[in-house]
Coordinates of C-alpha atoms (C1' of nucleotides) in Angstrom, one line a residue:
Chain A
X1 CA 73.1 95.6 47.0
X2 CA 71.0 97.9 48.5
X3 CA 68.8 98.5 44.9
X4 CA 65.7 99.7 47.8
X5 CA 66.2 103.3 47.0
X6 CA 67.2 106.0 44.7
X7 CA 69.6 108.5 45.0
X8 CA 67.4 110.6 47.1
X9 CA 63.9 109.4 47.1
X10 CA 62.9 108.6 50.7
X11 CA 59.9 107.8 49.6
X12 CA 59.6 103.8 49.0
X13 CA 56.5 101.8 49.9
X14 CA 57.9 99.9 51.9
X15 CA 58.4 102.4 54.7
X16 CA 54.7 103.1 54.7
X17 CA 53.9 99.2 55.2
X18 CA 54.5 99.4 58.6
X19 CA 54.7 102.9 60.6
X20 CA 56.1 102.2 63.5
X21 CA 59.4 100.9 61.4
X22 CA 62.7 103.3 62.0
X23 CA 65.0 104.0 59.6
X24 CA 67.6 103.1 61.0
X25 CA 66.4 99.6 62.0
X26 CA 65.8 98.9 58.5
X27 CA 69.5 100.2 57.8
X28 CA 71.0 98.3 60.6
X29 CA 68.8 94.6 59.3
X30 CA 70.4 95.4 55.8
X31 CA 74.3 96.0 57.5
X32 CA 73.4 92.8 59.4
X33 CA 72.5 90.4 56.6
X34 CA 75.5 92.2 54.1
X35 CA 77.4 91.2 57.6
X36 CA 76.1 87.3 57.7
X37 CA 76.3 87.0 54.1
X38 CA 80.2 87.4 54.4
X39 CA 79.4 90.6 52.0
X40 CA 82.0 92.7 54.2
X41 CA 85.6 90.5 54.5
X42 CA 87.0 90.0 58.0
X43 CA 88.5 92.7 59.2
X44 CA 86.8 95.1 57.1
X45 CA 86.2 98.8 57.3
X46 CA 82.9 99.7 57.4
X47 CA 82.9 103.5 56.2
X48 CA 79.7 105.5 57.3
X49 CA 79.8 107.8 54.1
X50 CA 79.7 105.5 52.1
X51 CA 77.4 103.0 53.8
X52 CA 75.1 106.1 53.9
X53 CA 75.4 106.9 49.7
X54 CA 74.7 103.1 49.5
X55 CA 71.3 103.0 51.5
X56 CA 70.4 106.7 50.5
X57 CA 70.3 108.3 53.6
X58 CA 72.1 110.0 55.3
X59 CA 75.3 109.2 58.2
X60 CA 72.9 109.6 60.9
X61 CA 70.5 106.0 60.8
X62 CA 73.7 104.6 59.8
X63 CA 75.5 105.6 62.9
X64 CA 72.8 104.6 64.7
X65 CA 72.8 101.2 63.1
X66 CA 76.1 100.6 63.1
X67 CA 75.7 101.1 67.3
X68 CA 73.2 98.6 67.2
X69 CA 75.0 95.9 65.5
X70 CA 78.1 96.8 67.6
X71 CA 76.6 95.8 70.6
X72 CA 75.2 92.2 69.4
X73 CA 79.1 92.0 68.9
X74 CA 78.8 91.8 65.0
X75 CA 80.6 94.8 64.7
X76 CA 83.8 96.1 66.8
X77 CA 84.7 100.0 67.3
X78 CA 87.6 101.9 67.6
X79 CA 87.5 105.0 68.6
X80 CA 88.2 107.9 66.5
X81 CA 88.9 104.8 63.8
X82 CA 86.3 103.1 62.3
X83 CA 83.7 100.2 63.2
X84 CA 85.5 96.6 61.5
X85 CA 84.4 93.6 60.8
X86 CA 85.9 91.4 64.3
X87 CA 88.6 89.2 63.7
X88 CA 87.3 86.5 65.4
X89 CA 89.4 83.3 66.3
X90 CA 88.9 79.4 67.3
X91 CA 89.1 80.6 70.6
X92 CA 86.0 83.0 70.0
X93 CA 84.1 80.3 68.2
X94 CA 84.5 77.4 71.0
X95 CA 83.6 80.7 73.5
X96 CA 80.5 81.2 71.6
X97 CA 79.6 77.8 71.6
X98 CA 80.0 77.5 75.1
X99 CA 77.7 79.7 76.0
X100 CA 75.3 78.7 73.6
X101 CA 75.6 75.3 74.5
X102 CA 74.8 76.1 78.1
X103 CA 71.4 78.6 77.3
X104 CA 70.0 75.5 75.2
X105 CA 70.8 73.4 77.4
X106 CA 68.5 75.2 80.0
X107 CA 66.2 75.9 78.0
X108 CA 66.0 72.2 76.8
X109 CA 65.5 71.4 80.3
X110 CA 62.3 74.2 80.6
X111 CA 60.8 72.7 77.9
X112 CA 60.7 68.7 79.0
X113 CA 59.5 70.2 82.4
X114 CA 56.1 71.7 81.0
X115 CA 53.9 68.7 79.8
X116 CA 52.3 70.8 76.8
X117 CA 55.5 70.1 74.7
X118 CA 52.9 69.2 70.8
X119 CA 53.0 72.4 69.5
X120 CA 56.9 72.4 69.8
X121 CA 57.4 69.0 68.3
X122 CA 55.1 69.4 65.4
X123 CA 57.0 72.9 64.8
X124 CA 60.6 71.5 64.9
X125 CA 59.3 67.9 62.9
X126 CA 58.2 70.4 60.1
X127 CA 61.8 72.2 60.3
X128 CA 63.6 68.8 60.0
X129 CA 61.2 67.7 57.4
X130 CA 62.1 71.1 55.5
X131 CA 65.6 70.7 56.7
X132 CA 65.7 67.2 54.5
X133 CA 64.4 68.4 51.8
X134 CA 66.9 71.4 51.3
X135 CA 69.6 68.4 52.2
X136 CA 68.2 66.9 49.0
X137 CA 68.0 70.2 46.8
X138 CA 72.0 70.9 48.1
X139 CA 70.6 74.2 49.3
X140 CA 73.0 74.8 51.7
X141 CA 72.3 78.3 52.9
X142 CA 69.1 77.1 53.1
X143 CA 70.0 74.3 55.9
X144 CA 72.0 76.5 57.5
X145 CA 68.7 78.8 57.8
X146 CA 66.8 76.2 59.4
X147 CA 69.1 75.2 61.1
X148 CA 69.0 78.7 63.2
X149 CA 65.5 78.2 63.1
X150 CA 65.4 74.9 64.5
X151 CA 67.6 76.1 68.0
X152 CA 65.9 79.3 67.9
X153 CA 62.5 77.6 68.1
X154 CA 63.9 76.0 71.2
X155 CA 65.1 78.1 73.0
X156 CA 61.8 80.5 71.9
X157 CA 59.8 77.7 73.7
X158 CA 61.5 78.4 77.1
X159 CA 59.3 81.5 77.3
X160 CA 62.3 83.6 78.6
X161 CA 62.5 86.9 76.8
X162 CA 66.2 87.5 77.9
X163 CA 67.3 84.0 77.0
X164 CA 65.5 84.4 73.7
X165 CA 67.3 87.9 73.8
X166 CA 70.8 87.2 74.8
X167 CA 70.4 83.9 72.1
X168 CA 69.9 85.7 69.7
X169 CA 72.9 87.7 69.5
X170 CA 75.0 84.5 70.0
X171 CA 72.7 83.1 66.6
X172 CA 74.4 85.8 64.7
X173 CA 77.7 85.8 66.2
X174 CA 77.9 82.3 65.2
X175 CA 76.6 82.7 62.4
X176 CA 79.8 85.3 61.2
X177 CA 82.2 83.1 62.8
X178 CA 81.3 80.3 60.5
X179 CA 81.2 82.5 57.5
X180 CA 85.3 83.8 59.1
X181 CA 86.8 80.7 59.4
X182 CA 84.6 78.2 57.2
X183 CA 83.9 80.0 54.8
X184 CA 79.7 78.9 54.9
X185 CA 78.2 76.2 56.1
X186 CA 79.8 72.8 56.6
X187 CA 78.0 69.8 55.1
X188 CA 77.0 67.5 57.8
X189 CA 75.6 63.9 56.9
X190 CA 74.3 63.5 60.9
X191 CA 73.0 66.8 61.4
X192 CA 69.9 66.0 59.8
X193 CA 70.0 62.7 62.3
X194 CA 70.7 64.2 64.8
X195 CA 68.4 67.0 64.8
X196 CA 65.4 63.8 64.5
X197 CA 66.4 62.4 67.4
X198 CA 66.3 65.7 69.2
X199 CA 62.5 65.7 68.4
X200 CA 62.1 62.2 69.1
X201 CA 63.7 62.7 72.4
X202 CA 61.4 66.0 73.4
X203 CA 58.4 64.0 72.2
X204 CA 59.1 61.1 74.5
X205 CA 60.0 63.5 77.5
X206 CA 63.2 62.1 78.0
X207 CA 65.0 64.8 80.1
X208 CA 68.8 63.2 80.6
X209 CA 69.0 61.4 76.8
X210 CA 67.9 65.0 75.2
X211 CA 70.3 67.1 77.1
X212 CA 73.3 64.5 76.4
X213 CA 72.4 64.8 72.7
X214 CA 72.1 68.1 72.9
X215 CA 75.6 68.6 74.1
X216 CA 77.1 65.9 71.9
X217 CA 75.4 67.8 68.8
X218 CA 77.1 70.9 70.3
X219 CA 80.3 69.4 70.8
X220 CA 80.5 68.1 67.0
X221 CA 80.6 71.8 65.4
X222 CA 83.7 72.7 68.1
X223 CA 85.9 69.8 66.9
X224 CA 84.9 70.1 62.9
X225 CA 86.5 73.7 63.3
X226 CA 89.4 72.6 65.4
X227 CA 89.7 70.1 61.8
X228 CA 89.8 73.0 60.3
X229 CA 92.0 75.0 62.2
X230 CA 94.9 72.9 61.7
X231 CA 94.8 73.6 58.2
X232 CA 95.7 77.2 58.2
X233 CA 97.5 77.7 61.6
X234 CA 100.2 79.1 59.8
X235 CA 97.7 81.7 58.8
X236 CA 97.4 82.8 62.9
X237 CA 100.8 83.0 64.3
X238 CA 100.9 85.9 61.8
X239 CA 98.9 88.3 64.3
X240 CA 99.6 87.7 67.6
X241 CA 100.9 91.3 69.0
Chain B
X1 CA 73.2 115.9 88.7
X2 CA 75.3 116.2 85.8
X3 CA 77.2 119.3 87.2
X4 CA 80.7 118.0 85.7
X5 CA 79.9 120.8 82.7
X6 CA 78.8 124.0 82.6
X7 CA 76.6 125.7 79.8
X8 CA 78.9 125.0 77.1
X9 CA 82.5 124.7 78.7
X10 CA 83.1 121.2 76.9
X11 CA 86.9 121.1 77.2
X12 CA 86.9 119.2 80.7
X13 CA 89.7 117.9 82.3
X14 CA 88.1 114.4 83.0
X15 CA 87.8 114.2 78.8
X16 CA 91.4 114.3 78.4
X17 CA 92.4 112.1 80.7
X18 CA 91.3 109.3 78.8
X19 CA 91.7 110.4 75.7
X20 CA 90.3 106.7 74.0
X21 CA 86.8 108.0 75.6
X22 CA 83.9 109.1 73.7
X23 CA 81.5 111.5 74.4
X24 CA 78.5 109.1 73.6
X25 CA 79.6 106.1 76.3
X26 CA 80.6 109.0 78.8
X27 CA 76.8 110.2 78.6
X28 CA 75.9 106.7 78.7
X29 CA 77.5 105.5 81.7
X30 CA 75.8 108.7 83.8
X31 CA 72.7 107.8 82.5
X32 CA 72.9 104.5 83.2
X33 CA 73.9 105.5 86.3
X34 CA 70.7 108.3 86.9
X35 CA 68.6 105.3 86.0
X36 CA 69.5 102.8 88.0
X37 CA 69.9 105.0 91.2
X38 CA 66.6 106.1 91.2
X39 CA 66.5 109.0 89.3
X40 CA 64.4 108.6 86.3
X41 CA 61.2 106.5 87.8
X42 CA 58.8 103.7 86.5
X43 CA 58.0 104.8 82.9
X44 CA 59.1 108.3 83.1
X45 CA 60.2 109.2 79.2
X46 CA 63.6 110.3 79.0
X47 CA 63.3 113.8 76.8
X48 CA 66.3 113.9 74.5
X49 CA 66.4 117.4 74.2
X50 CA 66.3 118.1 78.3
X51 CA 69.2 115.7 78.4
X52 CA 71.3 117.2 76.2
X53 CA 71.2 120.4 78.0
X54 CA 71.7 118.8 81.0
X55 CA 74.7 116.9 80.0
X56 CA 75.7 120.3 78.2
X57 CA 76.2 118.0 74.6
X58 CA 74.2 118.0 71.6
X59 CA 71.5 115.3 71.1
X60 CA 73.3 113.7 68.8
X61 CA 76.0 111.6 71.6
X62 CA 72.5 111.7 73.9
X63 CA 71.0 109.9 71.0
X64 CA 73.3 107.2 71.1
X65 CA 73.6 106.6 74.6
X66 CA 70.2 106.3 74.3
X67 CA 70.4 103.5 71.8
X68 CA 72.9 101.9 73.8
X69 CA 71.1 101.5 76.9
X70 CA 67.7 100.8 74.8
X71 CA 69.8 97.6 73.9
X72 CA 70.9 96.8 77.3
X73 CA 67.5 96.3 78.2
X74 CA 67.7 99.6 80.4
X75 CA 65.6 101.4 78.4
X76 CA 62.3 101.5 75.7
X77 CA 61.8 102.7 72.6
X78 CA 58.9 103.1 71.2
X79 CA 58.9 104.7 67.6
X80 CA 58.5 108.4 67.2
X81 CA 57.0 108.7 70.7
X82 CA 60.4 109.0 72.8
X83 CA 62.6 106.2 75.3
X84 CA 60.8 104.9 78.3
X85 CA 62.1 103.5 82.0
X86 CA 60.2 99.9 81.1
X87 CA 57.5 99.1 83.3
X88 CA 59.0 95.6 84.9
X89 CA 56.4 93.4 86.2
X90 CA 57.8 91.0 88.9
X91 CA 57.6 88.1 85.6
X92 CA 60.6 90.0 84.8
X93 CA 62.2 89.9 87.6
X94 CA 61.3 86.0 87.7
X95 CA 62.5 85.5 84.4
X96 CA 66.1 87.6 84.7
X97 CA 66.5 85.5 87.7
X98 CA 66.5 82.7 85.5
X99 CA 68.9 83.7 83.0
X100 CA 71.2 85.2 85.7
X101 CA 71.1 81.6 87.3
X102 CA 71.6 79.8 84.3
X103 CA 75.0 81.6 83.7
X104 CA 76.1 81.8 87.6
X105 CA 75.7 77.6 87.7
X106 CA 77.4 77.4 84.4
X107 CA 80.0 79.8 85.7
X108 CA 80.5 78.3 88.7
X109 CA 81.2 74.8 87.1
X110 CA 83.7 76.0 84.9
X111 CA 85.2 77.5 87.8
X112 CA 85.4 74.4 89.7
X113 CA 86.5 72.7 87.0
X114 CA 89.8 74.8 86.6
X115 CA 93.1 73.8 89.8
X116 CA 93.6 76.9 90.1
X117 CA 91.1 78.8 92.0
X118 CA 93.4 80.7 94.5
X119 CA 92.9 83.7 93.8
X120 CA 89.0 83.8 92.9
X121 CA 89.2 82.6 96.5
X122 CA 90.9 85.7 98.0
X123 CA 89.1 88.2 95.7
X124 CA 85.7 86.9 96.8
X125 CA 86.4 86.7 100.3
X126 CA 88.5 90.2 100.1
X127 CA 84.7 91.0 98.8
X128 CA 82.7 89.1 101.9
X129 CA 85.3 91.4 104.1
X130 CA 84.4 94.5 102.7
X131 CA 80.5 93.1 102.9
X132 CA 80.8 92.1 106.7
X133 CA 82.2 95.9 107.6
X134 CA 79.1 97.9 104.9
X135 CA 76.2 95.6 106.5
X136 CA 77.7 96.9 110.5
X137 CA 77.7 100.2 109.1
X138 CA 74.1 99.6 108.0
X139 CA 75.4 100.6 104.4
X140 CA 72.9 99.0 101.9
X141 CA 73.8 100.3 99.0
X142 CA 77.1 99.6 99.4
X143 CA 76.1 96.3 100.5
X144 CA 74.4 96.1 97.0
X145 CA 77.3 97.0 95.1
X146 CA 79.9 94.6 96.6
X147 CA 77.0 91.4 96.3
X148 CA 77.0 92.9 92.5
X149 CA 80.9 92.8 92.5
X150 CA 80.7 89.1 94.1
X151 CA 78.8 87.9 91.9
X152 CA 80.2 89.5 89.1
X153 CA 83.7 88.1 90.1
X154 CA 82.0 85.3 89.6
X155 CA 80.8 85.2 86.4
X156 CA 84.5 86.5 85.3
X157 CA 86.3 83.8 86.6
X158 CA 85.2 81.7 83.6
X159 CA 87.0 83.6 81.5
X160 CA 84.0 83.6 78.9
X161 CA 84.2 87.0 77.2
X162 CA 80.3 86.3 75.9
X163 CA 79.3 84.9 79.0
X164 CA 80.7 88.5 81.1
X165 CA 79.1 90.1 78.6
X166 CA 75.3 88.6 78.8
X167 CA 75.9 89.1 82.9
X168 CA 76.3 92.7 82.8
X169 CA 73.4 93.0 80.8
X170 CA 71.3 90.3 83.5
X171 CA 73.3 92.5 86.0
X172 CA 72.1 96.0 85.5
X173 CA 68.2 94.5 84.7
X174 CA 68.5 93.0 88.0
X175 CA 69.7 96.3 90.0
X176 CA 66.9 98.2 88.0
X177 CA 64.1 95.4 88.6
X178 CA 64.8 95.4 92.8
X179 CA 64.8 99.4 92.1
X180 CA 61.9 99.7 91.0
X181 CA 59.8 96.9 92.4
X182 CA 61.5 96.8 96.3
X183 CA 62.7 100.4 96.3
X184 CA 66.2 99.9 96.7
X185 CA 68.3 96.3 98.6
X186 CA 66.5 94.2 100.6
X187 CA 68.2 93.8 104.0
X188 CA 69.2 90.6 104.4
X189 CA 70.8 89.1 107.3
X190 CA 71.4 85.5 105.9
X191 CA 73.3 87.1 103.2
X192 CA 76.7 87.1 104.6
X193 CA 76.9 83.7 105.2
X194 CA 75.3 82.6 102.3
X195 CA 78.1 84.6 100.6
X196 CA 81.1 83.1 102.4
X197 CA 79.4 79.1 102.6
X198 CA 79.9 80.1 98.7
X199 CA 83.3 81.3 98.8
X200 CA 84.2 78.4 101.3
X201 CA 82.9 75.9 98.8
X202 CA 84.3 77.3 95.9
X203 CA 87.8 76.8 97.6
X204 CA 87.3 73.3 98.9
X205 CA 86.4 71.9 95.1
X206 CA 82.4 70.9 96.4
X207 CA 81.5 71.5 92.7
X208 CA 77.9 69.6 93.6
X209 CA 77.2 71.4 97.1
X210 CA 78.7 75.0 95.7
X211 CA 75.8 74.8 93.0
X212 CA 73.3 73.4 94.7
X213 CA 74.2 76.6 97.4
X214 CA 73.9 79.3 94.5
X215 CA 70.6 78.1 93.6
X216 CA 69.4 78.5 97.1
X217 CA 71.2 81.7 97.1
X218 CA 68.9 82.6 93.6
X219 CA 65.4 81.3 94.6
X220 CA 65.7 82.8 98.0
X221 CA 65.3 86.7 96.2
X222 CA 62.1 85.2 93.7
X223 CA 60.7 84.4 97.0
X224 CA 61.2 88.0 98.7
X225 CA 60.0 89.3 96.0
X226 CA 56.3 87.3 95.8
X227 CA 56.0 88.1 99.7
X228 CA 56.2 91.8 98.8
X229 CA 54.6 91.1 95.2
X230 CA 51.2 89.8 97.4
X231 CA 51.0 93.2 98.9
X232 CA 50.3 95.1 95.7
X233 CA 48.9 92.2 93.2
X234 CA 46.1 94.6 93.1
X235 CA 47.3 97.4 90.8
X236 CA 49.3 94.1 88.6
X237 CA 46.2 93.3 87.3
X238 CA 45.2 96.7 85.5
X239 CA 47.7 96.2 82.3
X240 CA 46.9 92.9 81.5
X241 CA 46.2 94.0 77.9
Chain C
dT1 C1' 25.6 116.9 76.2
dA2 C1' 28.5 113.9 74.1
dT3 C1' 31.3 112.8 70.1
dC4 C1' 34.0 113.3 65.7
dG5 C1' 37.2 116.0 63.3
dT6 C1' 40.7 119.3 63.1
dA7 C1' 44.2 122.4 64.8
dG8 C1' 48.1 123.5 67.4
dG9 C1' 52.3 122.3 70.3
dA10 C1' 55.6 119.1 71.6
dT11 C1' 58.8 115.6 70.7
dT12 C1' 61.8 112.5 67.7
dG13 C1' 63.3 111.3 62.7
dT14 C1' 66.9 112.9 59.7
dC15 C1' 70.2 116.0 57.0
dA16 C1' 74.4 118.5 55.6
dA17 C1' 78.0 121.0 57.4
dC18 C1' 81.4 122.0 60.9
dA19 C1' 85.2 120.7 64.4
dA20 C1' 88.5 117.0 66.2
dT21 C1' 91.8 113.2 65.9
dT22 C1' 94.1 109.9 63.6
dA23 C1' 97.3 108.1 59.9
dT24 C1' 99.9 108.5 55.7
dG25 C1' 103.3 110.5 53.1
dC26 C1' 107.3 113.4 52.3
dG27 C1' 111.5 116.0 53.6
dG28 C1' 115.1 116.9 56.4
dG29 C1' 118.5 115.8 59.4
dT30 C1' 122.0 112.6 62.0
Chain D
dA1 C1' 120.9 104.1 54.1
dC2 C1' 117.8 105.0 58.8
dC3 C1' 114.8 107.9 61.6
dC4 C1' 111.9 112.0 63.3
dG5 C1' 108.8 115.4 62.9
dC6 C1' 105.4 118.3 60.5
dA7 C1' 102.0 118.9 56.7
dT8 C1' 98.4 116.3 54.2
dA9 C1' 94.5 114.1 53.7
dA10 C1' 91.0 110.9 55.2
dT11 C1' 87.5 109.8 58.6
dT12 C1' 85.1 109.9 63.0
dG13 C1' 82.7 113.0 66.6
dT14 C1' 79.3 116.5 67.0
dT15 C1' 76.8 120.3 66.1
dG16 C1' 72.4 123.3 64.9
dA17 C1' 68.5 123.6 61.7
dC18 C1' 64.8 121.3 58.9
dA19 C1' 60.9 117.7 58.5
dA20 C1' 57.8 114.4 59.8
dT21 C1' 54.8 112.1 62.9
dC22 C1' 52.4 111.8 67.2
dC23 C1' 49.7 113.6 71.3
dT24 C1' 46.6 117.0 73.2
dA25 C1' 43.3 119.8 72.9
dC26 C1' 39.4 122.4 71.3
dG27 C1' 35.1 123.7 68.3
dA28 C1' 31.8 122.4 65.7
dT29 C1' 27.7 118.5 65.1
dA30 C1' 24.6 115.8 65.8

DNA sequence: TATCGTAGGATTGTCAACAATTATGCGGGT
DNA sequence: ACCCGCATAATTGTTGACAATCCTACGATA
């Protein structure tokens, strides 16, 4: 990872392409990707100096990037100790999905209130199509990514800047949580059908059925986790301090 | 403002009281309070060096504090230019209230689903009582603060860490927006009655009426703003880029 | 006189070093 | 053998200085 820079060659061409970019922002993006990729394990400490040398920069930008991720909920800071990848419990996933469901339901309601839905429906259908292909290739990371895109597209369509912002952090936490608790993305056979059904309901303007289906769609991951949790609850009892 | 430190006397007693505190955090709190107090006007730029000398620290902690506030939505950063107090439009207030309403409705629904509500009801009633006294004293800043406490108490009672976190930023933005658009808090005579009614409905466990009243409660500020907006809409047409 | 190019000043972004705090390992005492 | 206190080591928090970038104002030219 982080092969973009050499030891101290800071004049990378990528930096020039978009002048309105900050080094901190790039670092934040890279670290975020690394966290979500599972590069840093649960509870691991992120050494500032180490990260700095890894990215070929000083500790300043790294520090700012870390703080940004802390505010996003992807890292936890203990003053004078360090920043750690949070150890998310099953209750955290449930909490995350509780808020996510709320936000998406609101977005869905707003979408079905507007008469112009052709564009969203087209985009969502395209995502589902790609998803179908990815499932056929058994490219699960891609499926997970498309799942993210699908739900984000719905929330974005609501046209609320704050809703989008809140949802973005929730979605990042979701990904982290799934990574931590289930070791990646689950192979859910019903996933395609559920998304396709949602698209159809949106197209037809069926408000209540769409909301109900969305709720059902969210109830499933929680139940899946609870099943997965049952097989490793012995490990969780050790850290009830 | 910021008379806590002298020129370079960093060993303030307040710093020692809570060892698990970061200088950046304190700075962030101070700057946030200053923003919400209206110390920094709409669109004003916050000079890092100036803030640093004001607080008697270096630019590092100031920078981190600013970035924290940026992520909270209370400041806007333009790379290589500076950080500014965002110029919020009426549409922003509407957007903020849209998300706030959604979150509070979710919290309310969850509260009314739990059988143990005595503690919340007691706390909320206490806040309303203080509010009544503050209104009698015409202490509007205090009324605004109690209003904030009231709604935050409701959201906190839902017991969702993410809901609380998201709501906190929304509430800060709300305060900023009201400060910017209406020059502070409005003197709403019906405010006390509305809150009291909400408390009663929560106590009685009346789900649907409580949700309806909460919606009504949120519809009002938006309408108030739209009225206030009517008197200055000529200024808003200039920046439709 | 208006406009374009350029020099100046100011502010942010970044860096390397210093200081404070915390955790760990060792030695002595009970 | 176990526990307490102290010194050491590592990491974060903070600082001041350097470099890149952007805005502004001035002057030359058409």
